[in-house]
PDB file of C-alpha atoms in Angstrom:
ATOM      1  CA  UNK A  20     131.578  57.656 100.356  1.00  0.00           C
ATOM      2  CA  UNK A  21     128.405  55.687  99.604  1.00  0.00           C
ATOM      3  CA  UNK A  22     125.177  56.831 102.056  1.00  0.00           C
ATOM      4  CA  UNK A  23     123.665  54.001 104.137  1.00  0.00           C
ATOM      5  CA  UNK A  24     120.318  55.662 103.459  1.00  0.00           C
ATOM      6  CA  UNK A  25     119.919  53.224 100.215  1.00  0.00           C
ATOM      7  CA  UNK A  26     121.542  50.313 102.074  1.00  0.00           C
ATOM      8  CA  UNK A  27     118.591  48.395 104.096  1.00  0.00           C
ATOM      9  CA  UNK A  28     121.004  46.421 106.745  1.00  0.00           C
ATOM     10  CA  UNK A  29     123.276  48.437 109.388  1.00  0.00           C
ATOM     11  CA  UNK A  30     126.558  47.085 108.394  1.00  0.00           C
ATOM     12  CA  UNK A  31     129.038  45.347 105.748  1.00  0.00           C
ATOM     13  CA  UNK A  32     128.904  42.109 108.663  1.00  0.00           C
ATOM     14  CA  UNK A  33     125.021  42.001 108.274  1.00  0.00           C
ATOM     15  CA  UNK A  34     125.454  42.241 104.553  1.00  0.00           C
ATOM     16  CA  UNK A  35     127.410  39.513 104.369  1.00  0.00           C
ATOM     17  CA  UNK A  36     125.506  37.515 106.804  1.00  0.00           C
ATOM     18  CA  UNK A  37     122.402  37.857 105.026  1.00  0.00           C
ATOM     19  CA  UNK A  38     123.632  37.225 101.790  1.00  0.00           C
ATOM     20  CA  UNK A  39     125.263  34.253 102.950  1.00  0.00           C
ATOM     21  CA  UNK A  40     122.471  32.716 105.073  1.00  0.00           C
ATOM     22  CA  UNK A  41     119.867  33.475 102.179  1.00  0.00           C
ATOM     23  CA  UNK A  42     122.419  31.456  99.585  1.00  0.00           C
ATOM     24  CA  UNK A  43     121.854  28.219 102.577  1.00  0.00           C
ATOM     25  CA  UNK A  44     118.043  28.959 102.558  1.00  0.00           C
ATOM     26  CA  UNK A  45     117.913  29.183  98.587  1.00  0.00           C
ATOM     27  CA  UNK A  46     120.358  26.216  98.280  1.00  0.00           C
ATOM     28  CA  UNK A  47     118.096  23.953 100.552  1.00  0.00           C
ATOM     29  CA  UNK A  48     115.261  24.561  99.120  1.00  0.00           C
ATOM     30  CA  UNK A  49     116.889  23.794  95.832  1.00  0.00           C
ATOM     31  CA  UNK A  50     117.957  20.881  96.829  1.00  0.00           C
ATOM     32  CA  UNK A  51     114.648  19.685  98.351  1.00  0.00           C
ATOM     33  CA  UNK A  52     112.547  20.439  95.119  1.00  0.00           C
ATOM     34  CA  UNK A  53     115.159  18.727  92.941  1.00  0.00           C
ATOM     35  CA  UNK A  54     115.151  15.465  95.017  1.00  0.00           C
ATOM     36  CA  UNK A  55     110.875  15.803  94.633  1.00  0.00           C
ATOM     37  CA  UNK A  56     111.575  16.030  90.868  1.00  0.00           C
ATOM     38  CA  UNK A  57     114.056  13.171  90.456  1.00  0.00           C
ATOM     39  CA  UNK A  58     112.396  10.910  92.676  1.00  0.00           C
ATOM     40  CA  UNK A  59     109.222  10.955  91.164  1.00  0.00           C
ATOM     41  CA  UNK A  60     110.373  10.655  87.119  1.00  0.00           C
ATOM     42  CA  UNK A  61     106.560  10.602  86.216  1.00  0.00           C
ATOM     43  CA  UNK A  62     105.535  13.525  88.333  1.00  0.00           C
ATOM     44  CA  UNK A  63     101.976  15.340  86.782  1.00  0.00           C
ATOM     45  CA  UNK A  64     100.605  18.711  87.688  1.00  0.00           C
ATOM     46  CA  UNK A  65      98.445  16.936  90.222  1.00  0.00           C
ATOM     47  CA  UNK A  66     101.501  15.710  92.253  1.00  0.00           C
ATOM     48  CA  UNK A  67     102.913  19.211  91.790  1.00  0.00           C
ATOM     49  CA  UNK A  68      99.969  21.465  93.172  1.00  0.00           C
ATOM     50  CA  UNK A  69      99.075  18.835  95.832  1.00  0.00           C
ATOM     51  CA  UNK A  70     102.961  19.005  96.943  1.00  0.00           C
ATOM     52  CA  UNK A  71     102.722  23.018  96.630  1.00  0.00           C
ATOM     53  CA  UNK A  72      99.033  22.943  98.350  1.00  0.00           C
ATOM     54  CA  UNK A  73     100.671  21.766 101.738  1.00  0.00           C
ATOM     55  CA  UNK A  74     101.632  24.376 104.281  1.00  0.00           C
ATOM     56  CA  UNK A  75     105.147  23.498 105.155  1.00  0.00           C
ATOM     57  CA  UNK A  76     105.753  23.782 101.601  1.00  0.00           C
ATOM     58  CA  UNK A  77     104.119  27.228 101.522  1.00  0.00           C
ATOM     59  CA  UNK A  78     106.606  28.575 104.743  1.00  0.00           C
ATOM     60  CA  UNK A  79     109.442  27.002 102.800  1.00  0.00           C
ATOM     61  CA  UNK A  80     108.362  28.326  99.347  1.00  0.00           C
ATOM     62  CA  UNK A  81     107.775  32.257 101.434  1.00  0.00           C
ATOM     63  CA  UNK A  82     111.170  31.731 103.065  1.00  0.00           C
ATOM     64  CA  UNK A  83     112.667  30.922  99.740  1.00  0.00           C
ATOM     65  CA  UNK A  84     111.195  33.879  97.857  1.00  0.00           C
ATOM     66  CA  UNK A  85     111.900  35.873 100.979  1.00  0.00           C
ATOM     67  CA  UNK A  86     115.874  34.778 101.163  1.00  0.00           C
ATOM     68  CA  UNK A  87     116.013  35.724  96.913  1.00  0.00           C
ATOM     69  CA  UNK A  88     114.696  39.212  97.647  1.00  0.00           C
ATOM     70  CA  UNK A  89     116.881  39.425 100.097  1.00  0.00           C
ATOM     71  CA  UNK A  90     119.857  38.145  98.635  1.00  0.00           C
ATOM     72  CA  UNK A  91     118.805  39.941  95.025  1.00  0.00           C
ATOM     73  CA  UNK A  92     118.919  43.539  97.233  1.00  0.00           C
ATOM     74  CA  UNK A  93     122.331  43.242  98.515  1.00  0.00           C
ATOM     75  CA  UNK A  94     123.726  42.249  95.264  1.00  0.00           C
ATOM     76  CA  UNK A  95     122.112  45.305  93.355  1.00  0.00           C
ATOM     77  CA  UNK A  96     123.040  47.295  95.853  1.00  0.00           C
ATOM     78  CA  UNK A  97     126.671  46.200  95.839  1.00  0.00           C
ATOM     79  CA  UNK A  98     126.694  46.279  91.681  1.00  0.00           C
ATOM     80  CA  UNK A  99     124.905  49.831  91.739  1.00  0.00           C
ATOM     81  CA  UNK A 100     127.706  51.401  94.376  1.00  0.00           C
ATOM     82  CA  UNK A 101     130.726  49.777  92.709  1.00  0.00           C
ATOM     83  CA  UNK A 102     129.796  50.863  89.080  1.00  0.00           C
ATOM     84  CA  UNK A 103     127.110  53.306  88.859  1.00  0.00           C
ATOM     85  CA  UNK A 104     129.400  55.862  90.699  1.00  0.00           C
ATOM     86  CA  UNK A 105     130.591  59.586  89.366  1.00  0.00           C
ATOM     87  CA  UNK A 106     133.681  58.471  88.726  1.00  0.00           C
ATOM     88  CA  UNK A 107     132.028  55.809  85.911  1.00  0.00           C
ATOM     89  CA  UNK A 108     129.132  58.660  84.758  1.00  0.00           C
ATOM     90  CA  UNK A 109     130.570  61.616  86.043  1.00  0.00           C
ATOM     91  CA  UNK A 110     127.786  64.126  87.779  1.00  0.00           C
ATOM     92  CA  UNK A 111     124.884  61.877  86.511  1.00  0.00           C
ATOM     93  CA  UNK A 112     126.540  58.895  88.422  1.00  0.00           C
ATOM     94  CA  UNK A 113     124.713  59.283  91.725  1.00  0.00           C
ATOM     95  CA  UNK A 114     121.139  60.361  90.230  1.00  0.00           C
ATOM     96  CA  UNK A 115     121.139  56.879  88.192  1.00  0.00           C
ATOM     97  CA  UNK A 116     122.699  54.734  91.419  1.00  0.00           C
ATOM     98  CA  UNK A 117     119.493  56.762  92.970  1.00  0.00           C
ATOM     99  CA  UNK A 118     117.239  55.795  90.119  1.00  0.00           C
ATOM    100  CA  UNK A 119     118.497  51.896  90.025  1.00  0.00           C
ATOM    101  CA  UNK A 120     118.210  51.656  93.237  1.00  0.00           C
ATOM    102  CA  UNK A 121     114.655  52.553  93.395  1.00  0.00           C
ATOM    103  CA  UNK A 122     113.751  50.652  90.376  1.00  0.00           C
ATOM    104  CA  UNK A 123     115.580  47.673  92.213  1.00  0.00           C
ATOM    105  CA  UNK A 124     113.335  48.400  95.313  1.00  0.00           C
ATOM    106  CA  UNK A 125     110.154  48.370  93.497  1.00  0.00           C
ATOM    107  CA  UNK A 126     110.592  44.974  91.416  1.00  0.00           C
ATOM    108  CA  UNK A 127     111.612  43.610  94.118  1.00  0.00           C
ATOM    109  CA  UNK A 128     108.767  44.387  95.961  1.00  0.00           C
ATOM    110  CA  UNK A 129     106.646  43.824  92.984  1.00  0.00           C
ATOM    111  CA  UNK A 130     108.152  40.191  92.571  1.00  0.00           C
ATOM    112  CA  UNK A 131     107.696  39.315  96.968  1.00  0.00           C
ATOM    113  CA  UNK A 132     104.208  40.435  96.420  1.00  0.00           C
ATOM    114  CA  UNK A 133     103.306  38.390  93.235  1.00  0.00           C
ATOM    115  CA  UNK A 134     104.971  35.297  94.234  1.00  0.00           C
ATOM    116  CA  UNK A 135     103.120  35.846  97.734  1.00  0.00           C
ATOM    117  CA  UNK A 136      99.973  35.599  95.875  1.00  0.00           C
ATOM    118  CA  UNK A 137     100.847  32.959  93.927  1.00  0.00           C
ATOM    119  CA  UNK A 138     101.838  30.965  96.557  1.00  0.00           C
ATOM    120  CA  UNK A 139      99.608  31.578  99.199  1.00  0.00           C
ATOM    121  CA  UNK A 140      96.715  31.621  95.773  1.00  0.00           C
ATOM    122  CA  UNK A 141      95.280  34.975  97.903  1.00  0.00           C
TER     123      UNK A 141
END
């Protein structure tokens, strides 16, 4: 059996609640940008960074990078303890789940960080 200890969220239920509820949050925001960018067919950079330079697009743009992290964890997660198991690599299987996992953790973190900066230009 897999260990929670990798797993960030309590349960399969909150797994499958977050990854859901992140897909509404990416899918929105999606949306939103795509009606800016076919509504305006002769949008410059000037529209762009004055859209991006106002804060309820900077809490929507966080929540969006926020709800891919999220979503982007569960799914590793889920990929690395189907397939990166013993029974697939034999007694190496768990050491590179562990090792995935990690590197998962830290580009993740990495990415939240970076497009933090960007978008809040700290």
């Amino acid at each position: 059996m897999v260990s929670s200890a990798t797993n960030f969220s309590r349960s399969g239920l909150s797994d499958w609640l977050i990854q859901r509820v992140s897909a509404v949050v990416l899918g929105l925001y999606f949306l939103v940008l795509s009606w800016v960018f076919f509504s305006s067919p002769d949008l410059e950079f000037a529209e762009w960074s004055q859209l991006f330079d106002g804060l309820s697009m900077k809490i929507a743009t966080s929540l969006a990078l926020l709800a891919l992290c999220a979503h982007s964890w569960i799914g590793m997660w889920t990929v690395a303890t189907d397939y990166l198991t013993r029974s697939h690599f034999g007694k190496h299987g768990t050491g590179l789940r562990l090792g995935f996992l990690c590197l998962c953790v830290f580009m993740i973190f990495v990415y939240l960080v970076w497009g933090f900066q960007i978008v809040w230009s700290i």
